[in-house]
Structures are given as structure tokens and as C-alpha cells.
Coordinates of C-alpha atoms in Angstrom, one line a residue:
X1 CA 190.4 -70.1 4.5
X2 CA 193.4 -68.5 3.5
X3 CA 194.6 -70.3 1.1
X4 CA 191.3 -70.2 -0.6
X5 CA 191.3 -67.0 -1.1
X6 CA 195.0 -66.8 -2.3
X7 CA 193.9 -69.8 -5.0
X8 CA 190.8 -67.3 -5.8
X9 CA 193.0 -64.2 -6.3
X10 CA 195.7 -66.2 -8.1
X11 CA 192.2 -68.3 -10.9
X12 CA 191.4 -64.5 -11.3
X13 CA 194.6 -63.1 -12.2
X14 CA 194.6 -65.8 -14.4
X15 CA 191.9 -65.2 -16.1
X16 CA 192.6 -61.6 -16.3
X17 CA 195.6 -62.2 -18.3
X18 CA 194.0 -64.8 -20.5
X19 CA 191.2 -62.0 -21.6
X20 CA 193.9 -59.8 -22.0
X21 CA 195.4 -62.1 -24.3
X22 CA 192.1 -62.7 -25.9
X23 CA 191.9 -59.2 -26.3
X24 CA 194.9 -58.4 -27.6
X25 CA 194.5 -60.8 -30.4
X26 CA 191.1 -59.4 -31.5
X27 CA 192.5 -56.0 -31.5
X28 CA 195.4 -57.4 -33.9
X29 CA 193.0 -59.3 -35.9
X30 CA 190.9 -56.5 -36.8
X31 CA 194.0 -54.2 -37.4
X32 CA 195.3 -56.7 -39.6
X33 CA 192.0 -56.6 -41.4
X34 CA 192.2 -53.0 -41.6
X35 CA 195.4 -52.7 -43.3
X36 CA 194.2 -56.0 -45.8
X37 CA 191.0 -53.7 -46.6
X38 CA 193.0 -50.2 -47.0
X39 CA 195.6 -52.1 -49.4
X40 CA 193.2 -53.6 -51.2
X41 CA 191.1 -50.3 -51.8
X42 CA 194.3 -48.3 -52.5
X43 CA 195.4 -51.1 -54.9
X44 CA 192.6 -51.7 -56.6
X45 CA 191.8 -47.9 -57.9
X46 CA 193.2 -47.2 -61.1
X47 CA 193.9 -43.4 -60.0
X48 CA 195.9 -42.2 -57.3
X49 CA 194.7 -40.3 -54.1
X50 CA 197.3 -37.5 -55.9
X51 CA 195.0 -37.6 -59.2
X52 CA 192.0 -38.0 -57.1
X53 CA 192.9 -34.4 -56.0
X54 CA 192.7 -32.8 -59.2
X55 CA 189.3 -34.8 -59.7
X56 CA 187.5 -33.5 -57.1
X57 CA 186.1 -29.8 -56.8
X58 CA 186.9 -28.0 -53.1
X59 CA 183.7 -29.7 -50.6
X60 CA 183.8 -32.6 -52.4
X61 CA 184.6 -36.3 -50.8
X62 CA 185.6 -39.5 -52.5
X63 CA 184.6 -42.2 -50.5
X64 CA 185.7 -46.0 -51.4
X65 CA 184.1 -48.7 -49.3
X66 CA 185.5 -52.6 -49.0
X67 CA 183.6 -54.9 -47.3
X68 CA 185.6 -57.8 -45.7
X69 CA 184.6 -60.6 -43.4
X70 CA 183.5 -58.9 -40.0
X71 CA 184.9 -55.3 -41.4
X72 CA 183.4 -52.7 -43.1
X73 CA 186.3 -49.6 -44.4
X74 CA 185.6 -46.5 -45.7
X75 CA 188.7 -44.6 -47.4
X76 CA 187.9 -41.1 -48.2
X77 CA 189.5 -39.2 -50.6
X78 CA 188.8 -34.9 -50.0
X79 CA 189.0 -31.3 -50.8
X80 CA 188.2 -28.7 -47.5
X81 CA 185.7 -26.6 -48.8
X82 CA 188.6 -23.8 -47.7
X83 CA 190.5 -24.5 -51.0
X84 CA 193.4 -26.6 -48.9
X85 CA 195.2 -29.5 -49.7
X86 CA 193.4 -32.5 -49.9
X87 CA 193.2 -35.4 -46.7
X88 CA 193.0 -39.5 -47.4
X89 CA 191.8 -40.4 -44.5
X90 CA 190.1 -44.0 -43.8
X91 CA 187.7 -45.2 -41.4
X92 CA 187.2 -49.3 -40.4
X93 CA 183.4 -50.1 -38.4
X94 CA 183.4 -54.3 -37.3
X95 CA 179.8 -55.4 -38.8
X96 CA 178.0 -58.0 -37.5
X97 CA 179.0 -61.7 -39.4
X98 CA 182.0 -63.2 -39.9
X99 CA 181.7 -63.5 -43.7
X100 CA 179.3 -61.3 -46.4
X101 CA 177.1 -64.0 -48.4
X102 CA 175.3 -62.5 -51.7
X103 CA 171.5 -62.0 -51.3
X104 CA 171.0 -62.1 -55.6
X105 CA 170.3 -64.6 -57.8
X106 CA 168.9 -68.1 -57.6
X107 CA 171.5 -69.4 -55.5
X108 CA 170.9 -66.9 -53.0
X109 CA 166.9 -67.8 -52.2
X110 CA 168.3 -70.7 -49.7
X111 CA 169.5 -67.5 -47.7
X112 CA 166.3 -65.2 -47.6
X113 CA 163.9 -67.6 -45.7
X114 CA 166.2 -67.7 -42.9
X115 CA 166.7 -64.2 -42.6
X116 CA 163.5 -63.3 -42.6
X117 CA 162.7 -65.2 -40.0
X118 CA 165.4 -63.7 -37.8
X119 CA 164.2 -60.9 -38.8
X120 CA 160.4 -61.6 -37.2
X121 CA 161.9 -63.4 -34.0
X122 CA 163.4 -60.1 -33.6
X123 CA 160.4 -58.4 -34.2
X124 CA 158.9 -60.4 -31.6
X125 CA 160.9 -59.7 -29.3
X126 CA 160.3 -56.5 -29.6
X127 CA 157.0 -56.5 -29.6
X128 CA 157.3 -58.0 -25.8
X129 CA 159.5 -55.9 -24.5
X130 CA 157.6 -52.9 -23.7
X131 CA 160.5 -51.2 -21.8
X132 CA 161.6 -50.1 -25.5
X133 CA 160.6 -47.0 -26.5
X134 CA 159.2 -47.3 -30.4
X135 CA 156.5 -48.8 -32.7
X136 CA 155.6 -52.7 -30.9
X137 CA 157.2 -55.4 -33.1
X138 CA 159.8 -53.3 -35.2
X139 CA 163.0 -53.7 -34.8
X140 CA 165.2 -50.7 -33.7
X141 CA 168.3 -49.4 -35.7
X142 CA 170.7 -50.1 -33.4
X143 CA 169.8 -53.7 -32.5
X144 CA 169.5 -54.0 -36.7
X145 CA 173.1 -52.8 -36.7
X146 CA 174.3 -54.9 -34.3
X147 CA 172.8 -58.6 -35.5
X148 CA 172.9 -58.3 -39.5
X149 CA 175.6 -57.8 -41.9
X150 CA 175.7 -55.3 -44.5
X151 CA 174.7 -57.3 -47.6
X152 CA 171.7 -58.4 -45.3
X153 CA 170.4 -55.0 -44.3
X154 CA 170.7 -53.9 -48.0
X155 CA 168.5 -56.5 -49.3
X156 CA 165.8 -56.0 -46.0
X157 CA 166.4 -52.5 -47.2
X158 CA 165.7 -52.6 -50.8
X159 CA 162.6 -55.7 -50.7
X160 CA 159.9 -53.1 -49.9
X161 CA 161.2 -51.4 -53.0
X162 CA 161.1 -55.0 -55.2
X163 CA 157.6 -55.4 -53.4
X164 CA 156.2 -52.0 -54.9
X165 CA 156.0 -53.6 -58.0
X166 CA 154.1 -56.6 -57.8
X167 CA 150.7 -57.5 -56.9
X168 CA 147.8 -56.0 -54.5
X169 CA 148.9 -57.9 -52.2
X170 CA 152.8 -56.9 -52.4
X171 CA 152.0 -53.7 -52.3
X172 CA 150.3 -53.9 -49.3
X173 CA 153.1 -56.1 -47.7
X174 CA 155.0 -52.9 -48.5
X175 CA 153.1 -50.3 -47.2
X176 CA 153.3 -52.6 -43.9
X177 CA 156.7 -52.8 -43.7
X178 CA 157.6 -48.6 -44.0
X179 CA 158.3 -48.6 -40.4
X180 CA 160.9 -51.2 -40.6
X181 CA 162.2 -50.2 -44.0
X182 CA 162.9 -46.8 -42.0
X183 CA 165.0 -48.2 -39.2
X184 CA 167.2 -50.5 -42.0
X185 CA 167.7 -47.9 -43.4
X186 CA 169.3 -45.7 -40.5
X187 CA 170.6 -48.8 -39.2
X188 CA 173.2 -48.6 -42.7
X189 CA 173.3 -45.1 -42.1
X190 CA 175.0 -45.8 -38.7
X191 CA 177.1 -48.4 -40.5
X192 CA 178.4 -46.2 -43.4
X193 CA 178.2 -42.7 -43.0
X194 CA 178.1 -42.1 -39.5
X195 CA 181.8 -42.7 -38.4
X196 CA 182.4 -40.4 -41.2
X197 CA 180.1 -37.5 -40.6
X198 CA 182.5 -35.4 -38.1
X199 CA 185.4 -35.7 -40.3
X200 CA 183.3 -34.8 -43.7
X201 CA 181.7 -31.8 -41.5
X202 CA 185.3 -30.6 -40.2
X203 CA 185.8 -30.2 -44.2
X204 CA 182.8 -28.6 -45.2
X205 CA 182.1 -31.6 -47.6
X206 CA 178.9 -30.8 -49.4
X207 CA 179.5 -33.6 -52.5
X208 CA 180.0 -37.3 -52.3
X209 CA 181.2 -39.2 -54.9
X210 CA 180.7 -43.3 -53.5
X211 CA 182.9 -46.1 -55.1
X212 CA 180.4 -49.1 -53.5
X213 CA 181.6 -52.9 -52.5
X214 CA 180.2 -55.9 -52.9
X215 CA 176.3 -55.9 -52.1
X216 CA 176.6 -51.9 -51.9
X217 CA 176.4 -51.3 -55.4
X218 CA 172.3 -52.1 -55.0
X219 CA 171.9 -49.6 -52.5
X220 CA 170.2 -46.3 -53.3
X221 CA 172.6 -44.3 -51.1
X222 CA 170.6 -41.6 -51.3
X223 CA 167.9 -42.7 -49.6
X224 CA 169.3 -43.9 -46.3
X225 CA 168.2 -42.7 -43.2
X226 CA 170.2 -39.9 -41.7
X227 CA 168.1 -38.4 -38.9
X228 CA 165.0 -40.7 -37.9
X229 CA 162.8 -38.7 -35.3
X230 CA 161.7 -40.2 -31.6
X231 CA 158.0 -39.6 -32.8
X232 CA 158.0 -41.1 -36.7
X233 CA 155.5 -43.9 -35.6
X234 CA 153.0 -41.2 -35.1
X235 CA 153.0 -39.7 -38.1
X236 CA 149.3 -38.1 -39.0
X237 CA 147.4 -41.3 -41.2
X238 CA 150.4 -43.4 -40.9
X239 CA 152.5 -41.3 -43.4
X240 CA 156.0 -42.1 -41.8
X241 CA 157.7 -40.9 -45.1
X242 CA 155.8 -37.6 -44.6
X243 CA 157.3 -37.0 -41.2
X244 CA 158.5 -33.2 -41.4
X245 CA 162.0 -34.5 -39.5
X246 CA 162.6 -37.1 -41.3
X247 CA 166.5 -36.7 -42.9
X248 CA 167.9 -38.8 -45.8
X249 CA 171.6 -38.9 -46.4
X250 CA 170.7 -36.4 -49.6
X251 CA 168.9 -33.4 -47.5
X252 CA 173.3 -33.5 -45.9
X253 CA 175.3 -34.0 -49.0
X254 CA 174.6 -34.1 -52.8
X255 CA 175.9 -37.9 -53.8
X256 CA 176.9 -39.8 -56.6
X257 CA 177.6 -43.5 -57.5
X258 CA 180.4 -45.0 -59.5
X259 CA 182.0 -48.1 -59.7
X260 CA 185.4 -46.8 -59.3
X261 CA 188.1 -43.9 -58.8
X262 CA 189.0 -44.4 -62.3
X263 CA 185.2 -44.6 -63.9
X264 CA 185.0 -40.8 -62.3
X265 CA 188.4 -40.1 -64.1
X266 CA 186.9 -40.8 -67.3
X267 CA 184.1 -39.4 -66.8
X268 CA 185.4 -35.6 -66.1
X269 CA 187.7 -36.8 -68.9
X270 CA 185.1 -37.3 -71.4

């Protein structure tokens, strides 16, 4: 009996150290990623984050995203709304797959029936499990977050928006979908701006000027999500955009899209 239990304690130290190795390595990985992303970012502008400086106005943020395979980084460039010296300061959230896969284009319509129907699994599972608190069969932010990637939740995000256009019956589809449209929405809120928000608050940011990556540059950044109330799903006739607490990243900062440090030097140049 003993000896049993020594041969138990020892399997278990074992595997201790083994996930402690496992562990380690992840952490490494990912740090590794992080430094790939924050060279590449730095590399890739054509200004420096001395030049950015003299770009930006005091409360104003530069924010450069690079999306890599299971890492999303956010270097931001700012002035304190105090006048000081401007920060570079950068930011790395792990996202949900492995590698980014475009959602445009004719080669990409293999990839949208498949996520769609992840998407309704999800929404069935939802729908069963009445011990979460919400509208029954929409997915919540977090769990959104947590299972897609970010090129994924932008095109979720943006097909009521394609949908508006159509048909009757695509507009309806649409107006179905506002509930889930919503939590996307937040869900890249959580993703992008959220790790970010204390820092940019600390500042007194009140501009953003976004550099996009990738699938980014199709997102209407100012129409993410930013505060999404417990009780949107009973919004009076159904009118969740109506919802007197609803927040979009532009009631917190006034923003901006370019595709690059340097586009916004010529521009101020011009």
C-alpha cells in the first residue's frame, strides 16, 4: 500500500513538471510571437514613434494592429492629454485559431458555410442552456471571443451590413440577426480595444487614429460595441439599436482609419 502511494506521489510529480514544461513553452511561444508582431509593426511603418510624436495632437493615440497566427498586438503610439512626452506602449491578446484565413473573394465562399454553421451550433446551444442569462439562441460575447478568430468575427460582424442591401428577404434576415450582430460586435470590442482602455484612459486619449491588419481594414471601427447593457434584448418593439445604454466605441473616442503611420504623415503634410 505504500509503495502505491509513493508510485502515485512520484506519476504526479511527474506530471506536474511535464505541465510545467508544457507551460513554459506556451508562454515562450507566445512571447516570441509578441516580439515577431512588435518588429514587424515597428518595421513596417514608414515614420518613427519619434515623428509620430510630432504627428499627433496632446489626447490623441496611434494605434497599429498586426494580426499573427493565434496573436492579436496592438502598438500604441500617444500624447497625455497633460501636454507630456509621448508613451509607445504595446499590448498582445491570444485570439482564438491558429492561423487568420481571408473571408473575401471567391476563394473564400468554401470558408463561410462552415462558419456559419458553427455559428448556429452555437446558437443552439445556447438556446438549451437556460442557465445563461440573455436572449435564447444568441451567442454571448464572450463565448464569440473565445471560439472565432478576428477575421471571422469581422465578416459575422459586417454580413448584416452586406444583407441591408439586398432583397426582402435579406433585409429581413438582417433585422433578425441585430441581436447577434450586437454581441460580435462587443465580442471585437473585447478583442481590440479593451486591453487598451485603462492605459488610453490614464492619458486622457480622446482621438484615435487606427492603422488596421489584415481583415481589420473592413471593419467600421466605429461602430463596435463598447458597453452592451444586461437588458438590450428588451428593448421597447425590438429596437436593440435604440437601447438608451447602448455604447459604440465612437460615444468614448473620436477615431480615424488609415492604412499606415506614414499615410497620416502625408496627410498633415498635405
Amino acid at each position: 500500500g505504500q509503495a502505491l502511494v509513493q508510485d502515485e506521489q512520484t506519476g504526479a510529480a511527474e506530471l506536474r513538471a511535464r505541465l510545467g514544461d508544457v507551460t513554459r513553452e506556451c508562454d515562450a511561444t507566445q512571447q516570441a510571437l509578441f516580439r515577431t508582431a512588435w518588429g514587424q509593426v515597428m518595421e513596417s511603418s514608414s515614420v518613427t514613434a519619434e515623428q509620430v510624436e510630432k504627428l499627433l495632437v496632446p489626447g490623441e493615440a496611434l494605434i497599429e494592429y498586426k494580426v499573427l497566427a493565434g496573436l492579436l498586438v496592438a502598438v500604441v503610439v500617444s500624447r497625455p492629454a497633460d501636454g507630456s512626452a509621448a508613451t509607445v506602449a504595446a499590448f498582445g491578446t491570444p485570439t482564438a485559431v491558429a492561423q487568420e484565413r481571408p473571408l473575401w473573394g471567391e476563394e473564400a465562399e468554401v470558408l463561410r458555410g462552415p462558419l456559419l454553421q458553427r455559428l448556429e451550433q452555437l446558437q443552439d446551444e445556447a438556446a438549451d442552456d437556460a442557465g445563461v442569462p440573455g436572449l435564447p439562441g444568441v451567442v454571448s460575447a464572450q463565448v464569440l471571443a473565445e471560439q472565432f478568430g478576428v477575421a471571422e468575427l469581422v465578416w459575422l460582424f459586417r454580413r448584416p451590413m452586406l444583407l441591408c442591401s439586398g432583397g426582402v428577404d435579406a433585409r429581413q434576415e438582417a433585422a433578425d440577426m441585430q441581436a447577434q450582430q450586437l454581441r460580435v460586435g462587443a465580442a471585437l470590442y473585447s478583442l481590440l480595444l479593451s486591453p487598451l482602455e485603462e492605459h488610453l484612459r490614464g492619458q486622457g486619449i480622446q482621438g484615435l487614429v487606427v492603422v488596421p491588419d489584415g481583415a481589420l481594414y473592413y471593419l467600421p471601427f466605429s461602430a463596435l460595441v463598447a458597453h452592451l447593457p444586461d437588458d438590450i434584448d428588451d428593448s421597447p418593439g425590438g429596437r436593440l439599436y435604440a437601447h438608451p445604454e447602448l455604447r459604440y466605441l465612437v460615444d468614448r473616442w473620436r477615431v480615424s482609419t488609415l492604412p499606415s503611420a506614414g499615410a497620416y504623415d502625408g496627410m498633415l503634410q498635405s
